[in-house]
Coordinates of C-alpha atoms and ligand atoms in Angstrom, one line a residue:
M1 CA -91.8 87.6 -29.5
N2 CA -91.7 86.3 -33.1
S3 CA -93.6 83.2 -34.1
Y4 CA -90.7 80.7 -33.7
L5 CA -90.0 81.9 -30.2
E6 CA -93.6 81.8 -29.3
K7 CA -94.0 78.3 -30.7
V8 CA -91.1 77.0 -28.7
L9 CA -92.1 78.7 -25.5
N10 CA -95.7 77.3 -25.8
E11 CA -94.2 73.8 -26.3
V12 CA -92.0 74.2 -23.2
K13 CA -95.1 75.3 -21.2
I14 CA -97.1 72.3 -22.3
K15 CA -94.4 69.7 -21.9
N16 CA -93.2 71.0 -18.5
H17 CA -96.5 72.4 -17.2
N18 CA -95.7 71.4 -13.6
E19 CA -92.2 73.1 -13.6
P20 CA -92.8 76.8 -13.0
E21 CA -89.1 77.7 -12.3
Y22 CA -88.0 76.0 -15.4
I23 CA -90.6 77.8 -17.6
Q24 CA -89.6 81.1 -16.0
A25 CA -85.9 80.5 -16.8
V26 CA -86.7 79.6 -20.4
E27 CA -89.0 82.5 -20.9
E28 CA -86.4 84.9 -19.5
V29 CA -83.9 83.8 -22.2
L30 CA -86.3 83.6 -25.1
S31 CA -87.9 87.0 -24.4
T32 CA -84.5 88.7 -25.0
I33 CA -83.2 87.0 -28.1
E34 CA -85.9 88.0 -30.6
R35 CA -83.5 90.1 -32.6
V36 CA -81.0 87.3 -32.9
I37 CA -83.7 84.9 -34.1
D38 CA -84.9 87.5 -36.7
K39 CA -81.3 87.8 -38.0
H40 CA -81.0 83.9 -38.3
P41 CA -84.2 82.5 -39.8
E42 CA -82.3 79.2 -40.5
Y43 CA -82.3 78.4 -36.7
E44 CA -85.9 77.3 -36.9
N45 CA -85.3 74.6 -39.5
L46 CA -82.3 73.4 -37.5
A47 CA -84.4 73.3 -34.3
I48 CA -81.8 75.2 -32.4
L49 CA -84.1 76.3 -29.7
E50 CA -85.9 73.0 -29.3
R51 CA -82.5 71.4 -28.8
M52 CA -81.4 74.0 -26.3
V53 CA -84.5 73.6 -24.1
E54 CA -84.3 69.8 -23.9
P55 CA -81.7 68.3 -21.4
E56 CA -79.4 65.8 -23.0
R57 CA -80.0 63.6 -20.0
L58 CA -81.9 63.8 -16.7
I59 CA -81.1 61.3 -14.0
T60 CA -83.1 60.7 -10.7
F61 CA -82.1 58.2 -8.1
R62 CA -82.9 56.9 -4.6
V63 CA -80.6 58.0 -1.8
P64 CA -81.1 55.9 1.3
Y65 CA -79.1 56.3 4.5
I66 CA -79.5 55.4 8.2
N67 CA -79.8 58.3 10.6
D68 CA -78.3 58.6 14.1
E69 CA -81.5 57.1 15.6
G70 CA -81.0 54.0 13.5
K71 CA -84.0 54.9 11.2
T72 CA -83.7 54.4 7.4
I73 CA -84.3 57.6 5.5
V74 CA -84.9 57.9 1.8
N75 CA -84.2 61.1 -0.3
R76 CA -84.3 61.7 -4.0
G77 CA -81.2 62.6 -5.9
Y78 CA -80.9 64.4 -9.3
R79 CA -78.4 65.1 -11.9
V80 CA -79.4 67.1 -15.0
Q81 CA -76.8 66.8 -17.8
F82 CA -78.2 69.6 -19.8
N83 CA -75.7 70.5 -22.5
S84 CA -72.2 69.4 -23.4
L85 CA -71.7 71.5 -26.5
I86 CA -68.6 73.3 -25.3
G87 CA -67.2 71.1 -22.5
P88 CA -68.1 68.5 -19.8
Y89 CA -71.3 69.1 -18.0
K90 CA -70.5 71.5 -15.1
G91 CA -72.6 72.8 -12.3
G92 CA -73.2 72.6 -8.6
L93 CA -75.1 70.2 -6.3
R94 CA -77.9 71.7 -4.1
F95 CA -79.0 70.0 -0.9
H96 CA -82.2 71.7 0.2
P97 CA -85.8 70.4 1.0
S98 CA -87.2 72.6 -1.9
V99 CA -85.2 70.7 -4.5
N100 CA -87.3 69.2 -7.3
Q101 CA -87.1 68.6 -11.0
S102 CA -88.2 72.1 -11.9
I103 CA -85.5 73.8 -9.8
M104 CA -82.9 71.4 -11.1
K105 CA -83.8 72.1 -14.7
F106 CA -83.9 75.9 -14.3
L107 CA -80.5 75.8 -12.6
G108 CA -79.1 73.5 -15.3
F109 CA -80.5 75.6 -18.1
E110 CA -79.1 78.8 -16.6
Q111 CA -75.8 77.1 -16.2
I112 CA -75.4 76.4 -19.9
F113 CA -75.4 80.1 -20.7
K114 CA -73.4 81.2 -17.7
N115 CA -70.6 78.7 -18.5
A116 CA -70.5 79.9 -22.1
L117 CA -70.0 83.4 -21.0
T118 CA -66.9 82.5 -19.0
G119 CA -65.0 81.7 -22.2
L120 CA -63.9 78.4 -20.7
P121 CA -64.6 74.9 -22.0
I122 CA -67.5 73.9 -19.7
G123 CA -71.0 72.7 -20.6
G124 CA -74.0 73.0 -18.3
G125 CA -75.4 70.7 -15.6
K126 CA -76.9 70.8 -12.1
G127 CA -77.8 68.3 -9.4
G128 CA -78.7 67.8 -5.8
S129 CA -81.3 66.4 -3.5
D130 CA -84.2 67.3 -1.3
F131 CA -82.1 66.3 1.7
D132 CA -81.9 69.1 4.3
P133 CA -78.5 69.3 5.9
K134 CA -79.8 71.7 8.6
G135 CA -79.8 70.1 12.1
K136 CA -78.1 66.9 10.9
S137 CA -75.0 65.6 12.6
D138 CA -71.6 65.4 10.7
N139 CA -72.1 61.6 10.8
E140 CA -75.5 61.8 9.1
I141 CA -74.1 64.3 6.5
M142 CA -71.2 61.9 5.7
K143 CA -73.5 58.9 5.4
F144 CA -75.9 60.8 3.1
C145 CA -73.0 62.1 0.9
Q146 CA -71.6 58.6 0.6
S147 CA -74.9 57.1 -0.4
F148 CA -75.5 60.0 -2.9
M149 CA -72.1 59.5 -4.5
T150 CA -72.4 55.7 -4.6
E151 CA -75.1 56.3 -7.3
L152 CA -73.8 59.6 -8.8
Q153 CA -70.3 58.2 -9.5
R154 CA -71.5 56.1 -12.4
H155 CA -72.7 59.3 -14.3
I156 CA -69.7 61.7 -13.7
G157 CA -66.0 61.9 -14.4
Q158 CA -63.4 64.7 -14.9
D159 CA -64.0 64.7 -18.7
V160 CA -67.7 63.8 -18.5
D161 CA -69.5 65.8 -15.7
V162 CA -68.0 67.8 -12.9
P163 CA -70.2 68.8 -10.0
A164 CA -69.4 71.4 -7.3
G165 CA -71.2 73.0 -4.4
D166 CA -74.3 75.2 -4.2
I167 CA -76.9 75.8 -1.4
G168 CA -76.3 73.3 1.4
V169 CA -73.2 71.9 -0.2
G170 CA -70.0 73.4 1.0
A171 CA -66.4 72.3 1.7
R172 CA -67.6 69.6 4.2
E173 CA -70.0 67.9 1.8
I174 CA -67.6 68.1 -1.1
G175 CA -64.9 66.4 1.0
Y176 CA -67.3 63.5 1.9
L177 CA -68.4 63.2 -1.8
F178 CA -64.9 63.2 -3.1
G179 CA -63.7 60.6 -0.5
Q180 CA -66.4 58.2 -1.6
Y181 CA -65.8 58.8 -5.3
K182 CA -62.1 58.1 -4.9
R183 CA -62.8 55.0 -2.9
I184 CA -65.1 53.5 -5.5
K185 CA -62.9 54.4 -8.5
N186 CA -59.6 53.5 -6.8
A187 CA -58.0 56.5 -8.5
Y188 CA -57.3 60.1 -7.7
E189 CA -59.3 62.0 -10.3
G190 CA -58.8 65.5 -8.8
G191 CA -60.9 67.2 -11.5
V192 CA -64.1 65.2 -10.9
L193 CA -65.4 67.7 -8.3
T194 CA -64.6 71.3 -7.7
G195 CA -64.7 73.4 -4.5
K196 CA -62.4 70.8 -2.9
G197 CA -60.5 71.5 0.3
L198 CA -57.0 73.0 -0.2
S199 CA -55.3 69.9 1.3
Y200 CA -56.5 67.5 -1.4
G201 CA -56.7 69.4 -4.7
G202 CA -58.8 72.5 -4.2
S203 CA -58.0 75.9 -5.6
L204 CA -57.1 79.0 -3.6
A205 CA -59.7 81.7 -4.1
R206 CA -62.5 79.3 -5.1
K207 CA -64.4 79.9 -1.9
E208 CA -64.2 83.6 -2.5
A209 CA -64.8 83.5 -6.2
T210 CA -68.5 83.9 -6.7
G211 CA -68.9 86.8 -4.3
F212 CA -65.7 88.5 -5.4
G213 CA -66.7 88.0 -9.1
L214 CA -70.1 89.6 -8.5
V215 CA -68.5 92.7 -7.1
Y216 CA -65.9 92.9 -9.9
F217 CA -68.8 92.7 -12.4
M218 CA -70.7 95.4 -10.4
R219 CA -67.6 97.7 -10.4
E220 CA -67.3 97.3 -14.2
M221 CA -71.0 97.9 -14.8
L222 CA -71.0 101.0 -12.6
G223 CA -67.8 102.3 -14.2
A224 CA -69.3 102.0 -17.7
N225 CA -72.1 104.2 -16.5
N226 CA -69.8 106.8 -14.8
L227 CA -70.6 105.6 -11.3
N228 CA -68.5 103.8 -8.7
L229 CA -68.7 101.7 -5.6
N230 CA -66.8 103.9 -3.2
G231 CA -69.1 105.2 -0.4
K232 CA -72.2 103.4 -1.7
T233 CA -74.5 101.7 0.7
V234 CA -75.2 98.0 -0.1
L235 CA -77.8 95.4 0.9
I236 CA -76.8 91.7 0.6
S237 CA -79.3 89.0 1.1
G238 CA -78.2 85.6 2.3
S239 CA -75.2 85.0 4.6
G240 CA -73.8 81.9 2.9
N241 CA -70.8 81.5 0.7
V242 CA -71.8 84.0 -2.0
A243 CA -73.1 86.7 0.3
I244 CA -70.1 86.6 2.7
Y245 CA -67.5 87.1 0.0
A246 CA -69.5 89.6 -1.8
C247 CA -69.6 91.5 1.4
Q248 CA -65.8 91.2 1.8
K249 CA -65.0 92.5 -1.7
A250 CA -67.6 95.3 -1.5
Q251 CA -66.1 96.5 1.7
E252 CA -62.6 96.3 0.3
L253 CA -63.7 98.5 -2.6
G254 CA -65.0 101.1 -0.3
A255 CA -68.7 100.3 -0.1
K256 CA -70.7 100.1 3.1
V257 CA -72.7 96.9 3.5
V258 CA -75.6 97.8 5.9
A259 CA -77.7 94.6 5.8
M260 CA -77.5 90.8 5.4
S261 CA -80.0 88.1 5.9
D262 CA -80.8 84.4 6.1
S263 CA -84.1 82.5 5.4
K264 CA -85.5 83.6 8.8
G265 CA -84.8 87.4 8.7
C266 CA -82.3 90.2 8.2
V267 CA -80.0 92.4 10.2
Y268 CA -79.8 96.1 9.6
D269 CA -76.4 97.5 10.8
K270 CA -76.2 101.2 10.0
D271 CA -72.5 101.3 11.0
G272 CA -71.7 98.7 8.4
I273 CA -71.6 94.9 8.8
D274 CA -68.8 93.5 11.0
L275 CA -67.7 90.7 8.7
A276 CA -65.5 88.9 11.3
L277 CA -68.5 88.5 13.6
M278 CA -70.7 87.4 10.7
K279 CA -68.2 84.8 9.6
Q280 CA -67.9 83.5 13.2
I281 CA -71.7 83.1 13.4
K282 CA -72.3 81.7 9.9
E283 CA -69.1 79.9 8.9
V284 CA -67.9 78.6 12.3
E285 CA -71.0 78.2 14.5
R286 CA -73.5 77.6 11.6
G287 CA -75.9 79.8 13.6
R288 CA -78.9 82.0 12.7
I289 CA -78.3 85.6 11.7
S290 CA -80.5 86.9 14.6
E291 CA -77.4 86.0 16.7
Y292 CA -75.6 88.9 15.1
A293 CA -78.1 91.4 16.4
K294 CA -77.8 89.9 19.9
R295 CA -74.1 90.3 19.9
K296 CA -73.7 93.8 18.4
S297 CA -75.4 96.8 19.8
G298 CA -77.4 99.2 17.6
V299 CA -78.3 96.4 15.1
E300 CA -82.0 95.9 14.2
Y301 CA -83.3 92.4 13.4
M302 CA -86.3 92.1 11.1
E303 CA -88.1 88.8 10.8
T304 CA -89.2 87.5 7.3
T305 CA -92.9 86.8 7.5
S306 CA -94.0 86.8 3.8
A307 CA -92.5 86.5 0.3
D308 CA -91.5 90.2 0.4
A309 CA -88.3 90.0 2.5
P310 CA -87.8 92.9 4.8
I311 CA -84.2 93.5 3.7
W312 CA -85.5 95.1 0.5
T313 CA -87.3 97.8 2.4
I314 CA -84.0 99.3 3.7
K315 CA -82.7 102.3 1.9
A316 CA -79.5 101.7 0.0
D317 CA -77.8 102.5 -3.3
I318 CA -77.1 98.9 -4.4
A319 CA -78.8 95.6 -3.8
L320 CA -77.0 92.2 -4.2
P321 CA -79.5 89.3 -3.8
C322 CA -77.3 86.4 -2.9
A323 CA -79.7 83.9 -1.3
T324 CA -82.1 82.0 -3.6
Q325 CA -84.4 82.1 -6.6
N326 CA -87.3 84.6 -6.8
E327 CA -86.4 86.3 -3.5
V328 CA -86.9 89.8 -5.0
T329 CA -90.6 90.2 -5.8
L330 CA -92.3 93.0 -7.7
N331 CA -93.2 94.6 -4.3
S332 CA -89.6 94.4 -3.2
A333 CA -88.5 95.9 -6.5
K334 CA -90.9 98.8 -6.0
S335 CA -89.5 99.4 -2.4
L336 CA -86.0 99.4 -3.6
V337 CA -86.7 101.8 -6.5
E338 CA -88.7 104.1 -4.2
N339 CA -85.7 104.2 -1.8
G340 CA -83.3 105.3 -4.6
V341 CA -81.5 102.1 -5.6
I342 CA -79.2 102.5 -8.6
A343 CA -78.1 99.0 -9.4
I344 CA -78.9 95.4 -8.8
G345 CA -76.3 92.6 -8.9
E346 CA -77.6 89.1 -8.9
G347 CA -75.4 86.8 -6.9
A348 CA -78.0 84.1 -6.5
N349 CA -79.4 82.3 -9.5
M350 CA -82.6 84.0 -10.8
P351 CA -83.2 85.9 -7.5
C352 CA -85.5 88.5 -9.2
T353 CA -88.9 87.4 -10.4
K354 CA -89.4 88.3 -14.1
E355 CA -91.8 91.1 -13.0
A356 CA -89.1 92.5 -10.7
T357 CA -86.4 92.5 -13.4
D358 CA -88.8 94.1 -16.0
Y359 CA -89.7 96.8 -13.4
F360 CA -86.0 97.6 -12.7
L361 CA -85.2 97.8 -16.4
E362 CA -88.3 100.0 -17.1
K363 CA -87.1 102.4 -14.3
G364 CA -83.6 102.6 -15.8
I365 CA -82.0 100.7 -12.9
L366 CA -78.8 98.9 -13.9
V367 CA -79.2 95.1 -13.6
A368 CA -76.2 92.7 -13.5
P369 CA -77.9 89.4 -14.4
A370 CA -77.0 86.2 -12.5
K371 CA -75.7 84.3 -15.6
A372 CA -73.0 86.9 -16.0
A373 CA -72.5 88.4 -12.5
N374 CA -72.2 85.1 -10.6
A375 CA -70.2 83.3 -13.2
G376 CA -67.0 83.9 -11.2
G377 CA -67.6 80.7 -9.1
V378 CA -67.9 78.3 -12.0
A379 CA -65.0 80.1 -13.9
T380 CA -62.8 79.5 -10.9
S381 CA -64.0 75.9 -10.7
A382 CA -62.7 75.6 -14.3
I383 CA -59.4 77.1 -13.1
E384 CA -59.4 74.5 -10.3
M385 CA -59.9 71.7 -13.0
S386 CA -56.9 73.0 -15.0
Q387 CA -54.7 73.1 -11.9
N388 CA -55.7 69.5 -11.2
S389 CA -54.8 68.5 -14.7
M390 CA -51.5 70.3 -14.5
R391 CA -50.8 68.9 -11.0
Y392 CA -49.6 72.3 -10.1
Y393 CA -51.2 75.0 -8.0
L394 CA -51.5 78.8 -8.5
T395 CA -51.2 81.3 -5.8
F396 CA -54.3 83.2 -4.4
E397 CA -53.2 86.3 -6.2
E398 CA -52.8 84.4 -9.5
V399 CA -56.3 82.9 -9.3
D400 CA -57.9 86.2 -8.2
A401 CA -56.2 88.0 -11.1
K402 CA -57.6 85.5 -13.6
L403 CA -61.0 85.8 -12.0
E404 CA -61.0 89.5 -12.2
R405 CA -59.9 89.4 -15.9
I406 CA -62.7 86.9 -16.7
M407 CA -65.3 89.1 -15.0
I408 CA -64.1 92.2 -16.9
N409 CA -64.4 90.2 -20.1
I410 CA -67.9 88.9 -19.3
F411 CA -69.0 92.4 -18.6
K412 CA -67.6 93.5 -22.0
S413 CA -69.3 90.7 -23.8
C414 CA -72.7 91.6 -22.3
Q415 CA -72.1 95.3 -23.0
K416 CA -71.0 94.6 -26.7
A417 CA -74.0 92.3 -27.4
S418 CA -76.5 94.7 -25.9
E419 CA -75.1 97.5 -28.0
E420 CA -74.9 95.4 -31.2
Y421 CA -78.5 94.5 -30.9
G422 CA -79.7 98.0 -30.0
M423 CA -80.5 97.3 -26.4
D424 CA -77.9 99.5 -24.8
K425 CA -77.4 99.1 -21.1
N426 CA -79.7 96.1 -21.0
Y427 CA -77.1 93.7 -19.7
V428 CA -79.8 91.0 -19.0
A429 CA -80.4 90.9 -22.8
G430 CA -76.7 91.3 -23.4
A431 CA -75.8 88.2 -21.4
N432 CA -78.4 86.1 -23.0
I433 CA -77.5 87.2 -26.5
A434 CA -73.7 86.8 -26.1
S435 CA -74.0 83.3 -24.7
F436 CA -76.9 82.1 -27.0
T437 CA -75.0 83.1 -30.2
K438 CA -71.9 81.3 -29.1
L439 CA -73.9 78.1 -28.3
A440 CA -75.9 78.2 -31.5
E441 CA -72.7 78.4 -33.5
A442 CA -71.3 75.4 -31.7
M443 CA -74.5 73.5 -32.2
I444 CA -74.6 74.1 -35.9
A445 CA -70.9 73.2 -36.2
Q446 CA -71.4 69.8 -34.4
G447 CA -74.4 68.7 -36.5
V448 CA -77.6 67.1 -35.4
V449 CA -76.6 65.4 -32.1
Ligands
NDP501 P1 -75.2 78.8 0.9 O1 -75.9 77.5 1.3 O2 -73.8 79.0 1.4 O3 -76.1 80.0 1.5 C1 -77.4 80.3 1.1 C2 -77.9 81.5 1.9 O4 -79.2 81.8 1.4 C3 -78.1 81.2 3.4 O5 -77.9 82.4 4.1 C4 -79.6 80.8 3.4 O6 -80.2 81.0 4.7 C5 -80.2 81.7 2.4 N1 -81.4 81.2 1.9 C6 -81.6 79.9 1.4 N2 -82.9 79.8 1.0 C7 -83.5 80.9 1.3 C8 -84.8 81.4 1.2 N3 -85.8 80.6 0.7 N4 -85.1 82.7 1.6 C9 -84.1 83.5 2.1 N5 -82.9 83.1 2.2 C10 -82.6 81.8 1.9 O7 -75.4 78.9 -0.6 P2 -74.5 79.8 -1.7 O8 -74.1 81.1 -1.0 O9 -73.5 78.9 -2.2 O10 -75.6 80.0 -2.8 C11 -76.5 81.2 -2.8 C12 -77.0 81.4 -4.2 O11 -75.9 81.6 -5.1 C13 -77.8 80.2 -4.8 O12 -78.8 80.8 -5.6 C14 -76.8 79.5 -5.7 O13 -77.4 78.8 -6.7 C15 -76.0 80.7 -6.2 N6 -74.7 80.5 -6.7 C16 -73.7 79.9 -5.9 C17 -72.4 79.7 -6.3 C18 -71.3 79.2 -5.5 O14 -70.2 79.2 -5.9 N7 -71.6 78.8 -4.2 C19 -72.1 80.0 -7.7 C20 -73.1 80.6 -8.5 C21 -74.4 80.8 -8.0 P3 -80.5 79.8 5.7 O15 -79.2 79.4 6.2 O16 -81.4 80.3 6.7 O17 -81.1 78.7 4.8

């Protein structure tokens, strides 16, 4: 790392010393853009990096609600409005007990670069709460969402900041949030939230977009390396929104998905995952993945008992981590490589630890980085916003075709940047360089703001 990068990283470490995920996300970007910084010594005087790593605004707020037993519960809400250089702040809301400022900032920081890669006019933001939707009644979820939005509404708007879903925030939560926003504002501002239900302004193919986009990116990356998906065995961690639709598209393109997971464990189904059964358990019944092994014969269930999730010990050609951050440890990376994995596609945000990513790259494994590979979700959210503005809806096929085109273009940008800076096939660096150079240009053009 050159001296400017080192100086900024040290400052980030000192100022945010209790935010390990945020430091990890910054380090991951800074460690890949040295050649860009060398080429542009003027960036230091303009404090491009210092401005990039400081959120424009970080809001935290109290979220009280009364549970079904009549007890008052208080959670903490967040919205990080990180960067509005190229469009309104845009990024999901996460409801999970692990949510804290570090996780919000790492997600918001990643989002800036991801959104820049889509080629669409969206800035970066993220939000959420340490509220745990698991085990709560619909009534409690609704009351929590209404309380959360009662505060959040003063900070967002369709041209200001546009939240969407993430872990723990799906169609049900977005519906309650939208209803409360509309009630307070007394106006239908369709584009203020994305991931909406189809009956009140959502986009066809938004639900499928992140998973489908991940697999389109994987197909492009394999194709550029004279490989393909057909007949390959695939591991997919998670069994939420991203994982389920990654599974669907991988199967449609001829791959065999042999394992999926949740936070408690994984199922290994040598015959290939029965997606209809998985959707029934996860989307309809909101049950545990262990149910899958109980209902289908010949399926092995392995419980997660440490940070090294058992799914990564299964032999397969391709791994798609689609659950959460840092779920692929160095040990897991070693097991995957030992078992002959050829490519990793990050569906979740920052699912591989820095050590795991470095190990994959060192071993010549193709890595599709989250910023690029899971950008299909936010890209389709931006397409949802344009449909809301047009007051006109596209068909599923039209949205899917746009998504596919965007993913192809994102792959090409990563490929081009990695080649231009002499880091051929390192798409992690390619994604960071392509997005960083675009943002730096916009920052210089807009002056010191
Ligand atoms: P969901 O809430 O729909 O699903 C999350 C899945 O991950 C569940 O199966 C959950 O299991 C599992 N999971 C959560 N925490 C852990 C953990 N600590 N260890 C193992 N498994 C865990 O979320 P999404 O599918 O929407 O999001 C998944 C990832 O994709 C996140 O990193 C998110 O930021 C990212 N992403 C999502 C986008 C979207 O459009 N939804 C867009 C871009 C990125 P359990 O039910 O047991 O908790």
